[in-house]
Coordinates of C-alpha atoms in Angstrom, one line a residue:
X1 CA 70.2 -89.8 9.2
X2 CA 69.7 -93.2 10.7
X3 CA 69.9 -93.5 14.4
X4 CA 72.5 -96.0 15.6
X5 CA 72.3 -95.5 19.4
X6 CA 69.6 -94.9 22.0
X7 CA 68.6 -91.4 23.0
X8 CA 66.0 -90.1 25.4
X9 CA 62.7 -89.2 23.7
X10 CA 59.7 -87.6 25.4
X11 CA 56.4 -88.5 23.8
X12 CA 54.6 -85.9 25.8
X13 CA 53.5 -83.4 23.2
X14 CA 52.7 -86.1 20.7
X15 CA 50.3 -87.8 23.0
X16 CA 48.1 -84.7 23.2
X17 CA 49.5 -83.8 26.6
X18 CA 48.0 -80.7 28.2
X19 CA 48.8 -79.8 31.7
X20 CA 45.8 -78.0 33.2
X21 CA 48.3 -76.4 35.6
X22 CA 52.0 -76.8 36.3
X23 CA 52.4 -80.3 37.5
X24 CA 48.7 -80.9 36.9
X25 CA 47.0 -84.0 35.4
X26 CA 48.2 -85.1 32.0
X27 CA 45.6 -85.7 29.3
X28 CA 46.4 -88.3 26.6
X29 CA 44.8 -88.6 23.2
X30 CA 43.1 -92.0 23.3
X31 CA 42.0 -91.6 19.7
X32 CA 41.3 -89.0 17.1
X33 CA 38.0 -88.6 15.4
X34 CA 38.7 -89.6 11.8
X35 CA 36.1 -89.4 9.1
X36 CA 38.1 -91.0 6.2
X37 CA 40.8 -93.6 5.8
X38 CA 44.5 -93.0 5.2
X39 CA 44.2 -94.3 1.6
X40 CA 41.4 -94.9 -0.9
X41 CA 41.9 -98.6 -0.3
X42 CA 40.3 -98.2 3.1
X43 CA 36.5 -98.1 3.0
X44 CA 35.4 -94.7 4.4
X45 CA 32.3 -96.2 6.0
X46 CA 34.6 -97.9 8.5
X47 CA 35.2 -94.4 9.9
X48 CA 32.0 -92.4 9.5
X49 CA 28.6 -92.9 7.8
X50 CA 26.4 -90.3 6.0
X51 CA 23.1 -91.3 7.4
X52 CA 21.0 -88.6 5.8
X53 CA 21.6 -85.8 3.4
X54 CA 25.0 -84.8 1.9
X55 CA 28.4 -84.5 3.6
X56 CA 32.0 -84.1 2.5
X57 CA 34.2 -86.4 4.5
X58 CA 37.9 -85.8 4.8
X59 CA 40.6 -87.4 7.1
X60 CA 40.2 -85.0 10.0
X61 CA 37.1 -83.0 9.0
X62 CA 33.5 -83.5 8.0
X63 CA 31.3 -80.9 6.5
X64 CA 27.5 -81.4 6.5
X65 CA 25.1 -79.7 4.1
X66 CA 21.8 -78.5 5.5
X67 CA 19.4 -81.3 6.6
X68 CA 22.1 -83.9 7.0
X69 CA 23.3 -86.4 9.6
X70 CA 26.7 -88.1 10.0
X71 CA 27.4 -90.8 12.6
X72 CA 30.7 -92.5 13.8
X73 CA 29.2 -95.6 15.2
X74 CA 31.7 -97.5 13.1
X75 CA 34.7 -99.7 13.6
X76 CA 37.2 -96.8 13.7
X77 CA 34.7 -94.2 14.8
X78 CA 33.6 -95.7 18.1
X79 CA 35.2 -95.3 21.5
X80 CA 35.1 -98.8 22.9
X81 CA 34.1 -97.9 26.5
X82 CA 33.5 -101.4 27.6
X83 CA 37.2 -102.2 27.1
X84 CA 38.2 -99.1 29.0
X85 CA 36.0 -99.8 32.0
X86 CA 37.2 -103.4 32.2
X87 CA 40.9 -102.9 31.8
X88 CA 41.6 -99.4 33.0
X89 CA 40.6 -97.1 36.0
X90 CA 39.9 -94.2 33.7
X91 CA 36.6 -92.6 34.8
X92 CA 35.6 -90.4 31.8
X93 CA 36.5 -89.5 28.3
X94 CA 36.4 -85.9 27.0
X95 CA 35.7 -85.2 23.3
X96 CA 36.9 -81.9 21.9
X97 CA 36.6 -80.5 18.4
X98 CA 36.4 -77.4 16.4
X99 CA 32.9 -76.7 15.1
X100 CA 32.1 -74.0 12.4
X101 CA 28.6 -73.2 11.2
X102 CA 25.4 -74.2 12.8
X103 CA 24.1 -77.5 13.9
X104 CA 24.3 -80.1 16.7
X105 CA 26.9 -82.5 17.9
X106 CA 25.8 -85.3 20.2
X107 CA 27.8 -87.8 22.2
X108 CA 25.9 -91.1 22.1
X109 CA 26.4 -94.4 24.0
X110 CA 25.1 -97.9 23.7
X111 CA 24.5 -100.8 26.1
X112 CA 25.1 -104.5 25.6
X113 CA 22.0 -104.8 23.5
X114 CA 22.9 -101.9 21.1
X115 CA 20.2 -99.6 22.6
X116 CA 21.5 -96.1 22.2
X117 CA 21.3 -93.1 24.6
X118 CA 22.3 -89.5 24.6
X119 CA 25.3 -88.8 26.9
X120 CA 26.0 -85.1 26.1
X121 CA 25.1 -82.6 23.4
X122 CA 26.3 -79.2 22.1
X123 CA 24.6 -76.8 19.8
X124 CA 26.7 -74.7 17.5
X125 CA 25.5 -71.4 16.1
X126 CA 23.1 -68.9 17.7
X127 CA 20.1 -66.9 16.6
X128 CA 22.6 -64.4 15.3
X129 CA 24.0 -66.9 12.9
X130 CA 26.8 -69.4 12.5
X131 CA 29.8 -69.4 14.7
X132 CA 33.3 -71.1 15.0
X133 CA 34.4 -72.4 18.4
X134 CA 35.9 -75.3 20.3
X135 CA 33.3 -77.7 21.7
X136 CA 33.6 -80.2 24.5
X137 CA 31.6 -83.2 25.4
X138 CA 32.1 -85.5 28.4
X139 CA 31.3 -89.1 28.7
X140 CA 31.5 -91.0 32.0
X141 CA 33.1 -94.5 31.5
X142 CA 30.5 -96.2 33.6
X143 CA 27.7 -98.7 32.8
X144 CA 29.8 -100.4 30.2
X145 CA 31.3 -103.3 32.1
X146 CA 29.7 -106.0 29.9
X147 CA 29.6 -104.0 26.7
X148 CA 28.8 -100.8 24.9
X149 CA 30.6 -97.9 23.4
X150 CA 30.4 -94.2 22.5
X151 CA 30.3 -92.3 19.3
X152 CA 29.4 -88.9 17.7
X153 CA 26.3 -87.9 15.9
X154 CA 26.5 -84.7 13.9
X155 CA 23.3 -83.1 12.5
X156 CA 22.2 -80.0 10.7
X157 CA 18.8 -78.4 10.0
X158 CA 18.9 -75.2 7.9
X159 CA 22.6 -74.4 8.0
X160 CA 25.9 -76.0 7.1
X161 CA 28.3 -77.4 9.8
X162 CA 31.9 -78.4 9.7
X163 CA 33.6 -80.4 12.5
X164 CA 37.3 -81.0 12.7
X165 CA 40.2 -81.8 15.0
X166 CA 38.2 -84.2 17.1
X167 CA 40.1 -85.6 20.0
X168 CA 39.0 -88.2 22.6
X169 CA 41.2 -87.7 25.6
X170 CA 41.6 -89.3 29.0
X171 CA 43.6 -88.5 32.1
X172 CA 46.8 -90.5 32.4
X173 CA 46.8 -92.5 35.6
X174 CA 50.6 -92.6 35.8
X175 CA 53.9 -91.7 34.1
X176 CA 53.6 -92.4 30.4
X177 CA 56.2 -94.9 29.0
X178 CA 58.0 -94.4 25.7
X179 CA 57.1 -97.0 23.1
X180 CA 59.3 -98.0 20.2
X181 CA 58.0 -99.6 17.0
X182 CA 59.7 -102.7 15.7
X183 CA 59.1 -104.0 12.2
X184 CA 60.5 -107.4 11.3
X185 CA 61.0 -107.8 7.5
X186 CA 62.1 -110.5 5.2
X187 CA 62.2 -109.7 1.4
X188 CA 59.1 -107.6 1.4
X189 CA 60.9 -104.4 0.5
X190 CA 58.1 -102.4 -1.1
X191 CA 55.5 -103.4 1.5
X192 CA 57.8 -102.5 4.3
X193 CA 58.7 -99.2 2.8
X194 CA 54.9 -98.5 2.3
X195 CA 54.4 -99.1 6.0
X196 CA 57.2 -96.7 7.0
X197 CA 55.8 -94.1 4.5
X198 CA 52.4 -94.4 6.1
X199 CA 53.9 -93.4 9.4
X200 CA 55.7 -90.5 7.8
X201 CA 52.5 -89.3 6.1
X202 CA 50.9 -89.0 9.6
X203 CA 53.5 -87.0 11.6
X204 CA 51.1 -86.5 14.5
X205 CA 50.7 -90.3 15.0
X206 CA 54.5 -90.9 14.3
X207 CA 55.4 -88.4 17.1
X208 CA 53.6 -90.7 19.6
X209 CA 56.3 -93.3 19.5
X210 CA 60.0 -93.1 20.1
X211 CA 62.2 -95.1 17.8
X212 CA 61.2 -97.1 14.7
X213 CA 63.4 -100.1 14.5
X214 CA 63.5 -102.1 11.2
X215 CA 65.0 -105.5 11.6
X216 CA 65.9 -106.7 8.1
X217 CA 66.6 -110.4 7.8
X218 CA 66.2 -110.7 4.1
X219 CA 68.5 -111.4 1.1
X220 CA 66.9 -108.4 -0.7
X221 CA 67.6 -105.6 1.8
X222 CA 65.6 -102.4 2.2
X223 CA 68.8 -100.4 2.0
X224 CA 69.4 -101.5 -1.6
X225 CA 66.5 -99.3 -2.8
X226 CA 66.7 -95.7 -3.7
X227 CA 63.4 -95.2 -2.0
X228 CA 64.9 -96.3 1.3
X229 CA 67.2 -93.3 1.3
X230 CA 64.3 -91.0 1.0
X231 CA 62.3 -92.7 3.8
X232 CA 65.4 -92.7 6.0
X233 CA 65.9 -89.1 5.5
X234 CA 62.3 -88.3 6.4
X235 CA 62.4 -90.4 9.6
X236 CA 65.8 -89.1 10.6
X237 CA 66.9 -90.0 14.1
X238 CA 63.7 -92.0 14.7
X239 CA 64.9 -94.8 12.4
X240 CA 67.2 -97.6 13.5
X241 CA 67.9 -100.1 10.7
X242 CA 69.4 -103.4 11.7
X243 CA 70.5 -106.3 9.5
X244 CA 70.8 -109.8 10.8
X245 CA 70.6 -113.4 9.6
X246 CA 67.1 -114.8 9.2
X247 CA 65.8 -116.0 12.5
X248 CA 62.2 -115.8 11.6
X249 CA 59.5 -113.6 13.0
X250 CA 60.5 -114.6 16.6
X251 CA 64.1 -113.7 16.0
X252 CA 63.2 -110.4 14.2
X253 CA 60.7 -109.1 16.7
X254 CA 62.7 -110.3 19.7
X255 CA 65.6 -108.3 18.4
X256 CA 63.5 -105.2 18.9
X257 CA 62.5 -106.2 22.4
X258 CA 66.2 -107.0 23.1
X259 CA 67.3 -103.5 22.1
X260 CA 64.4 -101.7 23.8
X261 CA 64.9 -103.5 27.1
X262 CA 68.6 -103.0 27.4
X263 CA 70.1 -101.1 30.4
X264 CA 68.6 -99.9 33.6
X265 CA 64.8 -100.3 34.2
X266 CA 64.1 -96.6 33.9
X267 CA 65.6 -96.6 30.4
X268 CA 63.7 -99.5 29.1
X269 CA 60.9 -99.1 26.6
X270 CA 57.7 -100.7 25.7
X271 CA 57.6 -102.2 22.2
X272 CA 54.9 -102.2 19.4
X273 CA 55.4 -105.0 17.0
X274 CA 54.4 -104.4 13.4
X275 CA 54.3 -106.7 10.4
X276 CA 56.1 -105.5 7.3
X277 CA 53.3 -106.2 4.9
X278 CA 50.3 -104.6 6.5
X279 CA 48.4 -101.7 5.2
X280 CA 48.8 -99.4 8.2
X281 CA 46.3 -97.2 9.8
X282 CA 48.7 -94.9 11.7
X283 CA 45.9 -94.0 14.2
X284 CA 46.8 -97.4 15.7
X285 CA 49.8 -95.8 17.3
X286 CA 47.6 -93.5 19.4
X287 CA 45.1 -96.2 20.3
X288 CA 47.5 -99.0 21.4
X289 CA 50.0 -96.8 23.3
X290 CA 47.4 -94.7 25.2
X291 CA 45.4 -97.7 26.2
X292 CA 48.5 -99.5 27.2
X293 CA 49.5 -96.5 29.3
X294 CA 46.2 -96.6 31.1
X295 CA 45.7 -100.2 32.0
X296 CA 45.5 -101.2 35.6
X297 CA 48.5 -103.5 35.3
X298 CA 51.1 -104.3 32.6
X299 CA 49.0 -105.6 29.7
X300 CA 49.8 -106.9 26.2
X301 CA 47.6 -104.7 23.9
X302 CA 46.9 -106.1 20.5
X303 CA 45.7 -104.5 17.3
X304 CA 43.1 -106.4 15.4
X305 CA 43.4 -107.8 11.8
X306 CA 41.3 -106.6 9.0
X307 CA 41.5 -108.5 5.7
X308 CA 43.6 -106.8 3.1
X309 CA 41.8 -108.3 0.1
X310 CA 38.4 -107.7 1.6
X311 CA 39.0 -104.5 3.7
X312 CA 35.5 -104.3 5.1
X313 CA 36.0 -107.6 6.9
X314 CA 37.4 -108.2 10.4
X315 CA 39.3 -111.5 10.8
X316 CA 38.5 -112.1 14.5
X317 CA 38.0 -110.0 17.6
X318 CA 39.0 -112.4 20.3
X319 CA 40.5 -115.9 20.1
X320 CA 42.1 -118.8 21.9
X321 CA 44.2 -121.8 21.1
X322 CA 43.9 -125.5 21.8
X323 CA 47.6 -126.7 21.7
X324 CA 46.9 -130.3 22.4
X325 CA 44.8 -130.4 19.3
X326 CA 47.2 -128.1 17.4
X327 CA 44.4 -125.6 16.8
X328 CA 44.7 -121.8 16.8
X329 CA 42.3 -119.0 16.0
X330 CA 39.4 -120.4 17.8
X331 CA 36.8 -117.6 18.4
X332 CA 36.0 -116.8 22.0
X333 CA 32.2 -117.0 22.6
X334 CA 30.6 -113.8 21.4
X335 CA 33.5 -112.7 19.3
X336 CA 33.2 -111.4 15.8
X337 CA 34.7 -113.7 13.2
X338 CA 35.1 -112.8 9.5
X339 CA 32.5 -110.1 10.2
X340 CA 31.5 -107.7 7.5
X341 CA 31.8 -104.4 9.3
X342 CA 30.0 -102.4 6.6
X343 CA 26.9 -104.5 6.9
X344 CA 23.9 -104.4 9.3
X345 CA 22.5 -106.9 11.7
X346 CA 18.9 -108.3 11.8
X347 CA 17.7 -105.1 13.5
X348 CA 19.4 -102.9 10.8
X349 CA 22.0 -101.7 13.3
X350 CA 25.8 -101.6 12.6
X351 CA 27.9 -104.6 13.2
X352 CA 30.2 -103.9 16.1
X353 CA 31.8 -105.7 19.0
X354 CA 29.1 -104.5 21.3
X355 CA 29.6 -107.0 24.1
X356 CA 33.2 -107.2 25.2
X357 CA 35.0 -110.4 24.2
X358 CA 38.2 -111.0 26.1
X359 CA 41.0 -112.6 24.1
X360 CA 43.7 -115.0 25.3
X361 CA 46.4 -113.9 22.9
X362 CA 47.0 -111.5 20.0
X363 CA 48.9 -112.0 16.7
X364 CA 52.0 -109.9 16.2
X365 CA 50.8 -108.2 13.1
X366 CA 50.4 -105.3 15.6
X367 CA 50.9 -105.9 19.3
X368 CA 52.2 -103.7 22.1
X369 CA 54.4 -105.5 24.7
X370 CA 55.3 -103.6 27.9
X371 CA 58.9 -103.9 29.1
X372 CA 57.7 -104.8 32.5
X373 CA 56.2 -108.1 31.2
X374 CA 59.5 -109.0 29.5
X375 CA 61.3 -108.4 32.8
X376 CA 58.9 -110.7 34.5
X377 CA 58.7 -113.6 32.1
X378 CA 61.6 -113.3 29.7
X379 CA 61.8 -113.0 25.9
X380 CA 59.9 -115.1 23.4
X381 CA 61.0 -118.6 22.6
X382 CA 63.2 -119.0 19.5
X383 CA 60.5 -120.8 17.6
X384 CA 61.3 -119.0 14.3
X385 CA 57.7 -118.8 13.0
X386 CA 54.2 -119.4 14.2
X387 CA 53.0 -120.0 17.8
X388 CA 55.7 -117.6 19.0
X389 CA 53.0 -115.0 19.7
X390 CA 50.6 -117.5 21.2
X391 CA 53.2 -119.1 23.5
X392 CA 54.3 -115.7 24.7
X393 CA 50.8 -114.6 25.3
X394 CA 49.9 -117.7 27.3
X395 CA 53.1 -117.4 29.3
X396 CA 52.3 -113.9 30.2
X397 CA 48.7 -114.9 31.1
X398 CA 50.0 -117.6 33.4
X399 CA 52.1 -115.0 35.1
X400 CA 49.1 -112.7 35.6
X401 CA 49.5 -110.4 32.6
X402 CA 46.4 -110.3 30.4
X403 CA 46.1 -109.6 26.7
X404 CA 43.5 -107.2 25.3
X405 CA 42.6 -107.3 21.6
X406 CA 41.4 -103.7 21.2
X407 CA 38.6 -103.0 18.7
X408 CA 39.1 -99.9 16.7
X409 CA 42.9 -100.5 16.6
X410 CA 43.2 -102.4 13.3
X411 CA 45.6 -102.9 10.4
X412 CA 44.9 -104.6 7.1
X413 CA 46.8 -107.9 6.7
X414 CA 46.7 -110.6 4.0
X415 CA 43.6 -112.7 4.3
X416 CA 44.3 -116.0 6.0
X417 CA 41.5 -117.6 4.0
X418 CA 43.5 -117.0 0.8
X419 CA 46.6 -118.8 2.0
X420 CA 47.1 -122.5 1.4
X421 CA 48.1 -124.7 4.3
X422 CA 50.3 -126.9 2.1
X423 CA 53.4 -124.7 2.6
X424 CA 56.7 -125.1 4.3
X425 CA 55.7 -123.0 7.3
X426 CA 53.1 -125.6 8.2
X427 CA 56.0 -127.5 9.8
X428 CA 56.4 -124.7 12.3
X429 CA 52.7 -124.5 13.0
X430 CA 52.7 -128.2 13.9
X431 CA 56.1 -128.5 15.7
X432 CA 55.6 -125.2 17.6
X433 CA 52.1 -126.3 18.5
X434 CA 53.5 -129.4 20.2
X435 CA 56.1 -127.3 22.0
X436 CA 53.4 -125.0 23.3
X437 CA 51.3 -128.0 24.3
X438 CA 54.3 -129.3 26.3
X439 CA 54.7 -126.0 28.0
X440 CA 51.1 -124.9 28.6
X441 CA 48.9 -128.0 28.9
X442 CA 48.9 -131.3 30.8
X443 CA 50.2 -132.7 27.5
X444 CA 47.9 -135.7 27.0
X445 CA 49.7 -137.9 24.5
X446 CA 46.4 -139.7 23.9
X447 CA 44.7 -136.5 22.8
X448 CA 47.7 -135.4 20.7
X449 CA 48.1 -138.7 19.1
X450 CA 44.5 -138.8 18.2
X451 CA 44.8 -135.4 16.5
X452 CA 48.0 -136.5 14.7
X453 CA 46.4 -139.7 13.5
X454 CA 43.4 -137.7 12.1
X455 CA 45.6 -135.2 10.3
X456 CA 47.8 -137.9 8.8
X457 CA 44.9 -139.9 7.6
X458 CA 43.1 -137.0 5.8
X459 CA 46.5 -135.9 4.3
X460 CA 47.1 -139.3 2.9
X461 CA 43.7 -139.9 1.5
X462 CA 43.7 -136.4 0.1
X463 CA 47.0 -137.1 -1.7
X464 CA 48.8 -134.5 0.4
X465 CA 51.9 -136.6 0.7
X466 CA 54.3 -133.7 1.2
X467 CA 52.0 -132.3 3.9
X468 CA 52.0 -135.6 5.6
X469 CA 55.8 -135.7 5.6
X470 CA 55.8 -132.2 6.9
X471 CA 53.6 -133.3 9.8
X472 CA 55.8 -136.3 10.6
X473 CA 59.0 -134.3 10.5
X474 CA 57.5 -131.9 13.0
X475 CA 56.6 -134.6 15.4
X476 CA 60.0 -136.3 15.1
X477 CA 61.9 -133.0 15.5
X478 CA 59.8 -132.2 18.6
X479 CA 60.8 -135.5 20.1
X480 CA 64.5 -134.5 19.7
X481 CA 63.9 -132.1 22.5
X482 CA 64.7 -128.4 23.1
X483 CA 68.1 -128.6 21.5
X484 CA 66.3 -128.2 18.2
X485 CA 65.9 -124.6 19.1
X486 CA 69.6 -124.0 19.7
X487 CA 70.1 -122.2 16.4
X488 CA 66.8 -120.3 16.5
X489 CA 65.3 -123.0 14.2
X490 CA 67.2 -121.6 11.2
X491 CA 68.4 -125.0 10.1
X492 CA 64.9 -126.5 10.5
X493 CA 63.5 -123.9 8.1
X494 CA 66.1 -124.9 5.5
X495 CA 65.6 -128.6 6.0
X496 CA 61.8 -128.6 5.7
X497 CA 62.0 -126.8 2.4
X498 CA 64.4 -129.4 1.1
X499 CA 62.3 -132.3 2.3
X500 CA 59.1 -130.9 0.7
X501 CA 60.9 -130.4 -2.6
X502 CA 60.7 -134.1 -3.2
X503 CA 56.9 -134.1 -3.3
X504 CA 55.5 -132.7 -6.6
X505 CA 52.1 -131.8 -5.3
X506 CA 53.6 -129.2 -2.9
X507 CA 54.5 -127.0 -5.9
X508 CA 52.1 -124.4 -7.3
X509 CA 52.0 -124.5 -11.1
X510 CA 50.6 -121.8 -13.4
X511 CA 47.7 -123.1 -15.4
X512 CA 49.6 -122.2 -18.6
X513 CA 52.3 -124.7 -17.6
X514 CA 50.1 -127.7 -17.4
X515 CA 50.6 -130.4 -20.0
X516 CA 48.2 -130.6 -22.9
X517 CA 46.6 -133.7 -21.4
X518 CA 45.0 -131.4 -18.8
X519 CA 43.4 -129.0 -21.2
X520 CA 40.0 -130.8 -21.4
X521 CA 39.6 -131.2 -17.7
X522 CA 36.1 -130.5 -16.3
X523 CA 35.3 -129.0 -12.9
X524 CA 33.9 -131.5 -10.4
X525 CA 32.3 -129.8 -7.4
X526 CA 32.2 -131.3 -3.9
X527 CA 29.1 -132.6 -2.3
X528 CA 28.0 -131.7 1.3
X529 CA 30.1 -132.4 4.4
X530 CA 29.9 -136.0 5.4
X531 CA 27.4 -136.8 8.2
X532 CA 29.6 -139.6 9.5
X533 CA 33.1 -138.4 9.1
X534 CA 34.8 -141.5 10.6
X535 CA 33.0 -143.9 8.3
X536 CA 33.7 -141.7 5.3
X537 CA 37.4 -141.6 6.1
X538 CA 37.5 -145.3 6.4
X539 CA 35.8 -145.7 2.9
X540 CA 38.2 -143.2 1.3
X541 CA 41.2 -145.1 2.8
X542 CA 39.8 -148.3 1.4
X543 CA 39.5 -146.6 -2.1
X544 CA 43.1 -145.6 -1.8
X545 CA 44.4 -149.0 -0.9
X546 CA 42.3 -150.8 -3.5
X547 CA 43.0 -148.4 -6.3
X548 CA 39.3 -147.6 -6.6
X549 CA 38.4 -144.1 -7.9
X550 CA 35.1 -142.5 -8.6
X551 CA 36.8 -140.0 -10.9
X552 CA 40.0 -140.8 -12.8
X553 CA 40.8 -137.1 -13.1
X554 CA 39.3 -133.7 -12.7
X555 CA 39.6 -130.1 -11.9
X556 CA 38.7 -129.1 -8.3
X557 CA 38.2 -125.5 -7.2
X558 CA 40.0 -124.4 -4.1
X559 CA 36.7 -124.1 -2.1
X560 CA 35.8 -127.7 -2.9
X561 CA 39.2 -129.3 -2.1
X562 CA 38.0 -131.1 1.0
X563 CA 39.8 -134.4 1.7
X564 CA 36.7 -136.4 1.3
X565 CA 36.2 -135.0 -2.2
X566 CA 39.8 -135.1 -3.4
X567 CA 40.0 -138.7 -2.2
X568 CA 37.5 -139.7 -4.9
X569 CA 40.1 -139.0 -7.7
X570 CA 43.0 -140.9 -9.0
X571 CA 44.6 -137.7 -10.1
X572 CA 43.3 -134.2 -9.3
X573 CA 44.2 -130.7 -10.4
X574 CA 43.4 -128.5 -7.4
X575 CA 43.3 -124.7 -7.4
X576 CA 45.7 -123.2 -4.8
X577 CA 43.9 -121.2 -2.1
X578 CA 45.6 -118.1 -3.3
X579 CA 44.2 -118.8 -6.8
X580 CA 47.5 -118.0 -8.4
X581 CA 47.9 -121.5 -9.8
X582 CA 47.2 -125.2 -9.3
X583 CA 48.6 -128.2 -7.6
X584 CA 48.5 -131.6 -9.2
X585 CA 47.8 -134.4 -6.8
X586 CA 48.2 -138.1 -7.9
X587 CA 47.7 -141.3 -5.9
X588 CA 50.7 -143.2 -4.8
X589 CA 49.8 -146.3 -2.8
X590 CA 53.3 -147.3 -1.9
X591 CA 54.2 -143.8 -0.7
X592 CA 51.0 -143.6 1.4
X593 CA 51.8 -146.9 3.1
X594 CA 55.4 -145.8 3.8
X595 CA 54.2 -142.6 5.3
X596 CA 51.5 -144.4 7.3
X597 CA 54.1 -146.8 8.8
X598 CA 56.4 -143.8 9.6
X599 CA 53.4 -142.1 11.3
X600 CA 52.7 -145.2 13.5
X601 CA 56.2 -145.2 14.7
X602 CA 56.2 -141.4 15.4
X603 CA 53.0 -141.8 17.4
X604 CA 54.5 -144.8 19.3
X605 CA 57.5 -142.7 20.2
X606 CA 55.3 -139.7 21.3
X607 CA 53.4 -142.0 23.7
X608 CA 56.5 -143.5 25.1
X609 CA 58.9 -140.5 25.2
X610 CA 56.4 -137.6 25.3
X611 CA 56.2 -137.0 29.0
X612 CA 60.0 -136.9 29.4
X613 CA 60.4 -134.6 26.4
X614 CA 57.7 -132.4 27.8
X615 CA 59.7 -132.1 31.0
X616 CA 62.9 -131.3 29.1
X617 CA 61.1 -128.4 27.3
X618 CA 59.8 -127.0 30.6
X619 CA 63.2 -127.1 32.2
X620 CA 64.8 -125.4 29.2
X621 CA 62.4 -122.4 29.1
X622 CA 64.4 -120.1 31.5
X623 CA 67.5 -120.5 29.3
X624 CA 65.8 -120.4 26.0
X625 CA 64.0 -117.1 26.8
X626 CA 66.9 -115.5 28.5
X627 CA 68.7 -112.3 27.3
X628 CA 71.9 -114.3 27.2
X629 CA 70.5 -116.9 24.8
X630 CA 69.2 -114.3 22.4
X631 CA 72.5 -112.3 22.6
X632 CA 74.2 -115.6 21.6
X633 CA 71.8 -116.1 18.7
X634 CA 72.4 -112.5 17.5
X635 CA 76.2 -112.9 17.9
X636 CA 76.3 -109.9 20.3
X637 CA 78.2 -109.2 23.5
X638 CA 75.5 -108.1 25.9

């Protein structure tokens, strides 16, 4: 049945707890040794690689034929020792496994330059023949401060060897907190149920966490499906299902924090945020919760994002934001970005995050937030969507609580590169970026206006009139001050959709619905990036105002839809980034001029009113992030 009230859960057994003596030290499973993914959609070489010979890889077991070698120097197979040495006081990791047959198991390590060394080794089998026994290898977590990791190498010569039940364990430095999972969902019923089922299918990982809260804000609720009844029955008392009006990701995730941090301090729980539409690797539950339990201070521990459409690719391993320039997802120096994890580098070595790259925030597709941080800095801002995770991460950082984006703890999420910016949620990206800039930067109106002017200019010459209006609405609403957040931004979400509906090019149209006049369009590819962007922008703007077009019409592939190329057309049929349809953009000089004038006024206001508005947002933060404010938004008596 569904749980509707809190109870006390002990995660001890699930975490691989093993008291060496009554009251002795507690060992936690930092990660399991997995040789295969949870589903056929996950590339097995992300877990283990057959480097020589023949081997049968299963989820928790690998069996090698004679003369074979299998390595786990892979994204999910490595133990990322550099992150453990930097962020925890754990001194060593133990690797245990059950080995059957004859062969050798080595524990290898690397340094910052990917040079490997042997840390420990166990031979299985004797002169009398094969054997079955538990093996143990020990790896000191030292000499990894700047980079490096550990992994297993399993080899056979004349015999067969099977290795299973691999556990990487560490000593817990303190009492282990209970962690609840919170999934925020909005009309992604099947995807959300898939995520819940993935947890059910891995009971060992599921047992690591306490409750699983699903905050359903959609008009198509999970509970309307027959499948939900089966999932609920299997989860039993672990599942808490909540319905509430749509307050965006911020409102949905914060509801989980709100419930988990109610009551006395000793009853409060850490929370692991989880998107509803990820392809879940349940192993993530072990890796985030154990790492979080071992950090030297309360730390936000984030899972990394692997691309769902291209599951061998890592989105980014460490990033930062530039709020004054409204930019997010900027890679930290040395971080992997859109890296093909199944490939090799120039030395024919695996592509891994060898040198540690420290992030400044982590997306909430999977992210563990300790209750202690919430008590210290408050709850997220009611931003509805986008920048909520970034603002919270920077607020925590300012208060002395770091964020770690932990390699090897990944989920598959929809590829950002296949999502078009010309959508209603771009409003929140822009408006909430301004709010974050007001809170976390000196708020240079000159820098911000320069960025706004650039965006507005390229939107107008690229016939992105609806996107230009979205930008201006974001600026104008920001200038209205923190009262725009009084309803959790629910009205803003409705309003921006209504505004954008007046602009035809914001709509994605199936190719089959295009008029007959478009049937003979030819593809016109883009040239190289302009060497003098400012001069090119000025020329394209002149084309727009003078009605000059190099091409009267044409078909532009998504990858070629740069503003400087689209601006050469009087009318362009542009493939949407998701490649599900097209957008028809058509020049409108009068509309462009009107939006330009509106933009100048918005920038004038930002320069004149910006500093005072900045101070208003800063003064409002304690109230906006308070438990009382969120209780009001949820309509609860706290």
